[in-house]
């Protein structure tokens, strides 16, 4: 069993941190980027003098400035990434200082989606998947001059296994029977049970189990409390300075960058990198128009539109609408499949057909949403693995409505969303059908209240006045849980879903909270807008999220769900698919076939209603640096809190 630490969990913690700290702007006396003189909000400034210093001895033209979406770090001197609840991951620590055995890029990758980083090759399993052998690269060095060896990998796992309270304590205790070190660069893991995906714990998607420097941690009387300050780096950058108030972190390229896994790809372009807390969306827009923020992590859609109209030097993932990078994450309506009414697939399907997805797209992303009718995100390489092969099936797919087969798929939904967005954004919205398909999706489910009504009646639901009731006549109410304004796109999406349901006669309300995720896990909800599906993006394997959906891990409402099965969905066919995937090699093409079987099953049962990819309005300023990843050159994800963005540094080049 594997349950990797996901970006969703981190975002929940980040939102809470942002809510309590106010995302204080980086405007202190040390390290604050220079402001353009006399600049007014929304006015693009001429490029300031690139030789001016953003910190003592650090010229602006040499320093890539990126947003840390967590905001101000409340414990700025803590770099112990292996402790649960750690909030400093997006300060550059996991992006350009720490390193892992392997990486899978959510997009195309620099040299393919898989990269052997600290490992010399892919993991080697025995035929029963009860043993995994790791061969490490030789010659990789920690920033203090000590070589990285098998001792570090062995120590990392051993410390987690034999001590409570570490991020991977449960995972390693549940999987590892013993370890061997036959030589200085080899570690053999003997597993307690077959697990063909054990390597996923060490493989970065957003994060993973980062390697620990044994020679540092073994000297500590209490490694868990140790702050690892200053951090010893294994990647191409080392800490130079940080704000004692937690607003910014400054990293410097190592002189021996060639002795890191990043150096095997190429020399990082920026001499320095500063991760800052620039404040809310409007302040990020101003900072970039003044050329003081090179990489914005995310914006409200209105901020993105403003930059698209007014900042010639700003570039997004797409060259025009919808601009945003579609993350390999699938926002959806999550139903608690144990709640009365929601325990019937007919009701879940009725609620799906009652949603006007075009209005949801406009409310959440101003139309810049990449829609997905099926239960995987339409991002990375998934169009070629799942969307293209299933397109004809999706068009012919039927459900039973009123005793007759009914085709619920609407291939024109994305085109209609583009038409509506064009009314306010004009020529910014593409008209080419192929471009719309790529950027806005391939359609969605029909908005059909008549069919939805027949499905409700088939499930025994009753109309009481103008509202739907359960079969026993009691009220059928849904409080749709979502993030509060800390996540405006998901908050607005939930609000529009509620509006659609109320128009259909559902007694629905919007329950927006900063701690929404805390309620979904133990099942204290009826429905929620969020996500339970996060994929590799570049690799087709779906076990990343499916592993905890097997019925043997089922936990009823009232107790915290295991992994991501917060909807409490159980199905014998789902169990079969998961079991068969787990018995395959990670790269076996049979895994794609089983993934397609999962999609067909999920469409029929609709345990959750998929809506769209999690589009992130990451915007990069080309005033001082060029070479950012884009849809035209998708060598990695530009969203700056992902661990994979270390590859961006190897392609970015200073303009002068």
XYZ file of C-alpha atoms in Angstrom:
656
model
C 0.000 0.000 0.000
C 1.237 3.490 -0.777
C -0.172 6.874 0.093
C 2.241 9.544 -1.189
C 2.165 12.975 0.360
C 0.083 14.974 -2.092
C -0.035 18.549 -3.233
C -3.667 18.700 -2.093
C -2.631 18.221 1.524
C 0.051 20.842 1.162
C -2.357 23.339 -0.430
C -4.776 22.899 2.453
C -2.017 23.744 4.914
C -0.822 26.599 2.736
C -4.306 28.110 2.557
C -4.578 28.002 6.323
C -1.164 29.636 6.675
C -2.087 32.322 4.158
C -5.320 33.037 6.006
C -3.534 33.591 9.311
C -0.488 35.487 8.056
C -2.201 37.722 5.512
C 0.457 36.882 2.925
C 2.655 39.779 3.985
C 4.449 41.377 1.060
C 8.218 41.193 0.609
C 9.020 44.808 1.474
C 11.559 44.588 4.260
C 14.915 46.295 4.276
C 16.808 43.149 3.189
C 16.084 41.538 -0.145
C 13.049 43.558 -1.224
C 13.068 44.029 -5.018
C 13.336 47.643 -6.140
C 10.071 49.398 -6.967
C 9.635 51.440 -10.145
C 9.516 55.175 -9.382
C 6.106 56.812 -9.585
C 4.456 53.604 -10.734
C 0.670 53.387 -10.584
C -1.242 50.083 -10.337
C -1.870 48.518 -13.739
C 0.710 50.672 -15.557
C 3.626 48.766 -17.054
C 6.916 50.251 -15.962
C 10.023 50.539 -18.101
C 12.575 47.906 -17.118
C 14.416 49.143 -14.037
C 18.177 49.070 -13.867
C 19.154 45.394 -13.769
C 22.376 46.221 -11.946
C 20.529 47.459 -8.878
C 20.822 45.147 -5.897
C 17.944 43.121 -4.474
C 20.239 42.027 -1.638
C 23.818 42.959 -0.779
C 25.975 41.901 -3.734
C 23.020 40.442 -5.678
C 22.078 42.283 -8.864
C 18.493 42.108 -10.072
C 19.440 40.770 -13.514
C 21.156 37.788 -11.887
C 18.307 36.864 -9.530
C 15.166 34.984 -10.542
C 12.348 36.099 -8.216
C 9.526 33.597 -7.682
C 6.348 33.573 -5.634
C 6.116 31.291 -2.636
C 2.357 30.575 -2.536
C 2.457 29.646 1.139
C 3.031 33.278 1.967
C 5.008 34.376 4.990
C 6.612 31.426 6.784
C 5.889 31.583 10.498
C 8.957 29.511 11.449
C 11.422 30.865 8.888
C 14.528 29.194 10.359
C 13.065 25.677 10.101
C 14.280 23.610 7.111
C 13.383 20.129 8.394
C 11.307 19.067 5.357
C 10.783 15.546 6.740
C 8.585 16.641 9.644
C 4.783 16.467 9.129
C 3.090 19.840 8.934
C 6.192 21.542 7.573
C 5.215 24.794 5.792
C 8.496 25.906 4.207
C 8.488 23.540 1.221
C 7.895 26.278 -1.349
C 10.710 28.565 -0.257
C 13.026 26.964 -2.815
C 13.931 24.169 -0.421
C 12.251 21.289 -2.247
C 12.615 22.961 -5.646
C 16.352 23.679 -5.924
C 18.089 22.526 -2.705
C 16.840 19.024 -1.843
C 16.877 16.063 -4.197
C 15.231 12.669 -4.612
C 15.914 9.356 -6.312
C 13.590 9.868 -9.276
C 11.294 12.464 -10.842
C 8.260 12.076 -13.091
C 7.400 15.268 -14.878
C 3.723 16.233 -15.113
C 4.372 17.392 -18.666
C 6.757 16.133 -21.383
C 9.981 16.318 -19.372
C 13.454 17.462 -20.411
C 14.522 14.035 -21.676
C 11.209 12.226 -21.347
C 8.916 12.202 -18.345
C 11.122 9.930 -16.199
C 14.410 11.214 -14.809
C 16.959 9.287 -12.799
C 18.126 11.957 -10.374
C 20.062 10.652 -7.354
C 19.503 7.122 -8.641
C 21.643 5.894 -11.527
C 18.811 3.927 -13.108
C 15.187 2.949 -12.675
C 14.254 0.770 -9.685
C 14.853 -2.932 -10.212
C 12.251 -5.341 -8.801
C 12.341 -9.091 -8.529
C 9.623 -11.057 -10.330
C 7.382 -11.143 -7.241
C 7.755 -7.401 -6.526
C 8.919 -8.247 -3.012
C 12.365 -6.712 -3.446
C 13.482 -3.391 -4.929
C 17.097 -2.568 -5.685
C 18.331 1.018 -6.024
C 21.628 1.868 -7.709
C 22.800 5.389 -6.861
C 24.796 7.820 -8.945
C 28.428 8.182 -8.040
C 30.008 11.554 -7.461
C 26.988 13.522 -6.235
C 27.999 15.878 -3.446
C 26.275 17.621 -0.594
C 27.012 21.354 -0.546
C 29.396 20.923 2.403
C 31.661 18.649 0.325
C 30.478 15.248 1.643
C 29.582 12.651 -0.995
C 26.019 11.361 -1.252
C 26.034 7.552 -0.866
C 23.876 4.584 0.066
C 24.463 5.518 3.701
C 22.196 8.549 3.227
C 19.371 6.608 1.579
C 19.569 3.820 4.163
C 19.607 6.356 7.001
C 16.616 8.264 5.601
C 14.408 5.170 5.527
C 15.750 3.682 8.760
C 15.149 6.911 10.698
C 11.542 7.063 9.494
C 10.885 3.384 10.190
C 12.288 3.283 13.683
C 11.001 6.578 15.028
C 7.484 7.895 15.395
C 6.278 11.148 13.918
C 8.124 11.427 10.594
C 6.395 12.063 7.261
C 6.982 8.550 5.934
C 6.990 6.579 9.180
C 3.754 4.746 8.386
C 4.573 4.099 4.750
C 8.004 2.637 5.408
C 6.905 0.621 8.433
C 4.069 -0.844 6.420
C 6.262 -1.870 3.492
C 9.883 -2.464 4.466
C 10.894 -5.731 6.135
C 14.636 -5.081 5.959
C 17.350 -3.266 3.999
C 20.755 -4.249 2.698
C 23.753 -2.212 1.485
C 25.893 -4.522 -0.646
C 28.154 -1.617 -1.642
C 28.595 2.131 -1.295
C 26.068 2.942 -4.022
C 23.426 0.213 -3.678
C 20.477 -0.277 -1.353
C 18.199 -3.332 -1.478
C 14.717 -3.087 0.038
C 13.079 -6.336 1.133
C 9.345 -5.705 1.247
C 6.734 -7.159 3.584
C 4.342 -7.844 0.713
C 4.406 -7.463 -3.073
C 4.375 -3.808 -4.079
C 5.215 -2.908 -7.678
C 4.871 0.789 -6.837
C 7.119 1.055 -3.782
C 9.410 3.405 -5.727
C 6.621 6.017 -5.815
C 7.550 7.095 -2.285
C 10.914 8.219 -3.659
C 9.634 9.651 -6.936
C 8.830 13.343 -7.189
C 5.551 14.357 -8.725
C 5.002 17.406 -6.562
C 7.173 16.099 -3.728
C 8.501 12.764 -2.448
C 10.738 11.401 0.268
C 13.746 13.678 -0.071
C 17.208 12.362 0.749
C 18.569 13.230 4.180
C 22.251 13.954 4.919
C 23.172 11.260 7.411
C 26.340 13.058 8.474
C 24.245 16.005 9.678
C 21.182 14.364 11.235
C 22.978 11.509 13.011
C 24.746 14.048 15.216
C 21.482 15.437 16.574
C 20.115 14.295 19.920
C 16.565 14.914 18.651
C 16.494 14.759 14.817
C 12.749 15.404 14.695
C 13.123 18.725 16.526
C 16.270 19.659 14.587
C 15.666 22.680 12.327
C 18.369 21.777 9.780
C 19.503 25.405 9.715
C 21.402 26.185 7.583
C 20.253 23.426 5.223
C 22.919 21.379 3.474
C 21.942 21.149 -0.168
C 22.087 18.161 -2.519
C 20.844 20.079 -5.564
C 22.390 22.981 -7.470
C 21.584 25.852 -5.075
C 22.507 26.576 -1.458
C 20.991 29.000 1.006
C 22.535 32.475 1.012
C 20.148 34.378 3.279
C 16.556 34.475 4.471
C 14.280 36.998 6.101
C 13.923 36.392 9.860
C 10.263 37.349 9.430
C 9.736 34.646 6.799
C 8.953 36.854 3.776
C 11.787 35.784 1.475
C 14.513 33.194 0.935
C 17.615 33.796 -1.190
C 19.505 30.903 -2.814
C 22.850 30.967 -4.632
C 24.059 28.625 -7.368
C 26.712 26.287 -6.024
C 30.204 26.593 -7.440
C 30.233 22.812 -7.779
C 26.781 22.621 -9.429
C 28.183 20.010 -11.829
C 28.270 17.557 -8.899
C 24.484 17.538 -8.583
C 21.800 15.710 -10.556
C 20.605 19.050 -11.950
C 24.098 19.653 -13.289
C 23.889 16.462 -15.344
C 21.174 18.154 -17.424
C 22.833 21.527 -17.785
C 24.070 24.573 -15.940
C 21.264 26.449 -14.179
C 20.853 29.890 -15.713
C 20.053 32.100 -12.712
C 22.976 32.815 -10.417
C 20.520 33.498 -7.606
C 16.884 32.662 -6.864
C 14.650 34.471 -4.403
C 11.328 32.996 -3.252
C 9.072 35.698 -1.839
C 5.643 36.301 -0.312
C 4.420 39.073 -2.644
C 0.923 39.391 -1.223
C -2.546 38.905 -2.729
C -3.388 38.686 -6.425
C -3.521 42.428 -7.137
C -0.118 43.006 -5.549
C 1.385 40.174 -7.613
C 0.070 41.818 -10.767
C 1.607 45.160 -9.784
C 4.906 43.497 -8.863
C 5.166 41.832 -12.262
C 4.218 44.928 -14.246
C 7.042 46.645 -12.359
C 9.341 43.700 -13.236
C 9.902 42.828 -9.571
C 8.385 39.333 -9.721
C 9.567 36.975 -12.462
C 7.327 33.980 -11.702
C 3.831 34.369 -10.294
C 2.549 31.114 -8.847
C -1.155 31.832 -9.348
C -3.631 34.648 -9.791
C -7.327 35.228 -9.689
C -8.597 35.080 -13.302
C -9.101 38.853 -13.302
C -5.403 39.367 -12.541
C -4.391 37.101 -15.395
C -6.640 38.976 -17.811
C -5.134 42.280 -16.697
C -1.578 41.060 -17.321
C -2.572 39.575 -20.675
C -3.931 42.942 -21.773
C -1.290 45.233 -20.268
C 2.054 43.446 -19.795
C 3.869 42.625 -23.033
C 6.674 40.869 -21.168
C 4.377 38.445 -19.289
C 3.864 34.941 -20.691
C 1.581 32.104 -19.584
C 1.517 28.397 -20.377
C -0.726 29.061 -23.381
C 0.174 32.133 -25.474
C -3.403 33.381 -25.159
C -6.659 32.400 -23.455
C -6.820 30.343 -21.217
C -3.132 31.092 -20.370
C -3.090 28.854 -17.272
C -1.090 25.679 -16.731
C -3.497 22.746 -16.283
C -2.139 20.779 -13.341
C -2.578 16.970 -13.286
C -5.269 17.340 -10.642
C -9.029 17.004 -11.152
C -11.375 19.337 -9.230
C -14.771 17.698 -8.905
C -17.933 17.418 -6.901
C -17.183 14.745 -4.312
C -20.250 12.920 -3.022
C -20.321 11.068 0.267
C -21.578 7.799 -1.227
C -22.888 6.725 2.195
C -25.383 9.568 2.615
C -29.087 8.838 1.904
C -29.874 9.708 -1.690
C -26.215 10.070 -2.617
C -25.830 6.321 -2.136
C -27.722 5.882 -5.434
C -25.873 6.310 -8.721
C -29.082 7.588 -10.335
C -29.097 10.530 -7.923
C -25.408 11.236 -8.469
C -26.028 11.212 -12.208
C -29.054 13.472 -11.802
C -26.957 15.971 -9.874
C -24.361 15.818 -12.658
C -26.916 16.557 -15.391
C -28.318 19.391 -13.275
C -24.978 21.239 -13.375
C -24.569 23.892 -16.049
C -20.842 23.452 -16.636
C -20.563 26.516 -18.875
C -21.754 28.736 -16.051
C -19.396 26.941 -13.647
C -16.496 27.577 -16.036
C -17.367 31.259 -16.335
C -17.859 31.704 -12.602
C -14.665 29.948 -11.549
C -12.157 30.708 -14.305
C -13.907 33.376 -16.404
C -14.215 30.591 -18.983
C -10.539 29.613 -18.838
C -11.262 26.119 -17.494
C -10.058 22.900 -19.135
C -13.119 20.673 -18.834
C -13.044 16.915 -18.272
C -16.063 14.642 -18.406
C -14.006 11.582 -17.445
C -12.286 10.773 -14.179
C -8.717 11.763 -15.067
C -7.415 15.295 -15.680
C -7.080 16.420 -19.319
C -3.468 17.417 -18.801
C 0.126 16.405 -19.419
C 0.226 13.346 -21.688
C -3.183 12.074 -20.633
C -4.919 13.191 -23.840
C -2.925 10.579 -25.766
C -3.291 7.890 -23.082
C -6.964 8.286 -22.207
C -8.872 11.052 -23.980
C -8.069 10.243 -27.617
C -8.581 6.458 -27.252
C -11.900 6.928 -25.413
C -13.363 9.725 -27.533
C -15.570 7.475 -29.690
C -16.602 5.434 -26.627
C -17.565 8.603 -24.785
C -19.754 9.808 -27.655
C -21.611 6.466 -27.693
C -21.743 5.969 -23.907
C -25.271 5.557 -22.524
C -27.023 5.427 -19.183
C -30.569 4.270 -18.509
C -33.048 7.154 -18.341
C -36.736 6.310 -18.183
C -36.085 2.781 -19.393
C -34.255 3.881 -22.555
C -30.553 4.311 -23.351
C -29.563 7.951 -23.097
C -26.347 9.545 -24.368
C -25.315 12.082 -21.710
C -22.112 13.412 -23.298
C -22.098 16.880 -24.861
C -19.062 17.348 -27.166
C -19.959 21.016 -27.702
C -19.739 22.115 -24.066
C -16.203 23.513 -24.378
C -17.119 25.384 -27.556
C -20.104 26.936 -25.773
C -17.846 27.964 -22.887
C -15.510 29.643 -25.390
C -18.464 31.454 -27.016
C -19.616 32.809 -23.664
C -16.113 33.881 -22.643
C -15.695 35.635 -25.991
C -18.597 37.958 -25.131
C -16.469 39.724 -22.524
C -12.915 38.907 -23.652
C -13.320 39.203 -27.398
C -10.329 38.238 -29.516
C -8.414 36.956 -26.491
C -10.489 33.761 -26.760
C -9.482 31.409 -29.602
C -11.948 30.390 -32.298
C -10.009 27.467 -33.775
C -11.805 24.216 -32.747
C -8.529 22.305 -32.364
C -7.114 24.975 -30.079
C -10.299 25.038 -28.009
C -10.158 21.253 -27.687
C -6.567 21.397 -26.465
C -6.959 24.289 -24.055
C -10.600 24.193 -22.934
C -11.335 20.476 -23.134
C -13.304 18.066 -25.279
C -16.780 18.624 -23.936
C -18.679 17.666 -20.791
C -21.971 16.143 -19.694
C -25.260 17.600 -20.892
C -27.198 20.120 -18.851
C -30.534 18.278 -19.028
C -33.017 18.850 -16.220
C -35.672 16.617 -17.794
C -33.322 13.624 -17.831
C -32.161 14.509 -14.314
C -35.760 14.448 -13.098
C -36.358 10.983 -14.540
C -33.215 9.704 -12.819
C -34.347 11.121 -9.470
C -37.727 9.433 -9.830
C -36.067 6.146 -10.805
C -34.133 6.296 -7.532
C -37.385 6.698 -5.590
C -36.838 10.379 -4.836
C -39.982 12.485 -4.500
C -40.914 16.073 -5.226
C -42.250 17.883 -2.154
C -43.506 21.188 -3.454
C -40.666 22.615 -5.506
C -37.960 20.651 -3.646
C -36.744 17.088 -3.907
C -37.205 14.724 -0.952
C -35.834 11.302 -0.058
C -37.967 8.197 -0.760
C -39.298 8.284 2.813
C -40.452 11.871 2.322
C -37.778 13.465 4.511
C -35.950 16.526 3.121
C -33.036 15.950 0.747
C -30.535 18.659 1.596
C -26.968 19.186 0.414
C -24.568 21.644 2.022
C -21.819 21.815 -0.616
C -18.512 22.211 1.163
C -15.670 24.157 -0.463
C -12.649 26.273 0.273
C -13.309 29.859 1.244
C -11.943 32.872 -0.655
C -8.402 31.631 -0.041
C -9.087 29.555 -3.175
C -11.347 31.791 -5.272
C -11.719 29.481 -8.285
C -12.941 26.500 -6.266
C -15.093 28.745 -4.085
C -16.794 30.277 -7.112
C -17.209 26.898 -8.797
C -19.008 25.555 -5.726
C -21.268 28.593 -5.579
C -22.381 28.069 -9.188
C -22.960 24.330 -8.659
C -25.238 25.228 -5.755
C -27.086 27.717 -7.949
C -27.600 25.054 -10.639
C -28.857 22.506 -8.107
C -31.291 24.942 -6.555
C -32.736 25.669 -9.980
C -33.346 21.921 -10.305
C -35.129 21.759 -6.960
C -32.321 20.540 -4.725
C -32.298 22.182 -1.297
C -28.623 23.114 -1.644
C -26.451 25.601 0.212
C -22.812 26.638 -0.055
C -20.666 25.884 3.002
C -17.360 27.706 2.409
C -14.658 27.116 5.000
C -10.918 27.541 5.338
C -10.727 24.046 6.887
C -12.954 22.257 4.358
C -10.437 19.431 3.943
C -10.596 18.672 7.643
C -14.278 17.732 7.277
C -14.015 15.678 4.084
C -11.501 13.204 5.498
C -13.683 11.903 8.353
C -16.840 12.081 6.205
C -18.483 15.028 7.968
C -20.110 16.270 4.765
C -22.641 15.399 2.068
C -20.828 16.831 -0.946
C -17.751 18.956 -1.501
C -15.865 20.695 -4.282
C -12.233 19.656 -4.220
C -10.339 16.700 -5.574
C -9.517 13.096 -4.759
C -7.743 12.427 -8.063
C -4.155 13.537 -8.558
C -2.154 11.836 -11.306
C 1.456 11.732 -12.457
C 0.456 13.750 -15.519
C 3.386 12.595 -17.638
C 3.133 8.886 -16.795
C -0.136 6.992 -17.427
C -0.110 4.915 -14.234
C -3.243 5.647 -12.167
C -2.193 3.708 -9.078
C -0.953 6.995 -7.612
C -4.494 7.764 -6.467
C -6.273 4.423 -6.951
C -4.184 2.544 -4.386
C -6.353 3.575 -1.442
C -9.661 3.060 -3.267
C -9.625 -0.727 -2.809
C -12.385 -1.919 -0.514
C -9.874 -3.463 1.892
C -8.907 0.086 2.874
C -12.486 1.292 3.160
C -13.220 3.374 6.253
C -16.838 4.369 7.028
C -17.918 7.940 7.681
C -17.082 8.995 11.193
C -13.488 7.840 10.876
C -10.781 9.454 8.758
C -10.608 7.941 5.290
C -7.543 6.010 4.215
C -5.787 7.852 1.415
C -8.062 9.662 -1.029
C -11.232 7.536 -0.860
C -13.073 10.316 0.946
C -16.230 9.562 -1.083
C -16.352 6.021 0.410
C -16.865 4.329 -2.963
C -16.735 0.535 -3.083
C -17.233 -1.683 -6.124
C -16.025 -5.229 -6.929
C -14.936 -4.199 -10.443
C -12.907 -1.376 -8.944
C -11.182 -3.862 -6.645
C -10.337 -6.090 -9.616
C -8.877 -3.207 -11.621
C -6.747 -1.981 -8.706
C -5.475 -5.484 -7.928
C -4.509 -6.096 -11.552
C -2.707 -2.754 -11.853
C -0.709 -3.485 -8.709
C 0.440 -6.800 -10.160
C 1.940 -5.110 -13.233
C 5.287 -3.485 -13.823
C 5.067 0.295 -13.617
C 5.650 0.697 -17.376
C 3.522 -2.230 -18.571
C 1.148 -0.919 -21.311
C -1.542 -3.171 -19.836
C -1.794 -0.515 -17.137
C -3.256 1.932 -19.665
C -5.923 -0.600 -20.641
C -6.859 -1.061 -16.997
C -6.891 2.694 -16.549
C -9.387 2.966 -19.367
C -11.512 0.289 -17.691
C -11.498 2.372 -14.516
C -12.673 5.435 -16.456
C -15.581 3.512 -17.982
C -16.609 2.136 -14.586
C -16.385 5.556 -12.924
C -18.484 7.120 -15.683
C -21.207 4.525 -15.179
C -21.233 4.829 -11.380
C -20.371 8.561 -11.052
C -19.069 8.348 -7.442
C -17.757 11.877 -7.982
C -18.533 14.338 -10.766
C -15.334 15.443 -12.529
C -15.342 19.042 -13.699
C -11.998 20.420 -14.876
C -8.271 20.403 -14.389
C -6.830 22.597 -11.661
C -5.683 25.443 -13.906
C -2.974 27.587 -12.372
C -2.393 31.090 -13.712
C 1.371 30.904 -13.488
C 2.786 33.938 -15.303
C 6.451 34.502 -16.116
C 8.111 37.840 -16.880
C 10.667 37.806 -19.719
C 12.354 41.107 -18.827
C 15.438 39.538 -17.238
C 15.145 35.824 -18.064
C 13.868 33.730 -20.971
C 13.326 30.025 -21.651
C 10.325 29.363 -19.409
C 8.297 26.209 -20.168
C 5.145 26.710 -22.230
C 2.636 24.575 -24.087
C 4.850 24.983 -27.177
C 7.889 23.759 -25.208
C 6.384 21.679 -22.359
C 9.627 20.449 -20.831
C 8.325 20.849 -17.271
C 5.700 22.456 -15.070
C 6.316 26.197 -14.470
C 4.209 26.297 -11.262
C 6.960 27.274 -8.823
C 6.047 25.216 -5.746
C 6.460 21.903 -7.605
C 9.684 20.009 -6.989
C 9.911 19.412 -10.747
C 10.583 23.097 -11.380
C 14.264 22.449 -10.776
C 14.317 21.509 -14.471
C 13.092 24.992 -15.363
C 16.314 26.395 -13.928
C 18.392 24.359 -16.398
C 16.605 25.961 -19.378
C 16.136 29.518 -18.121
C 18.784 31.916 -19.373
C 19.505 35.495 -18.315
C 19.006 38.100 -21.040
C 22.310 39.762 -20.289
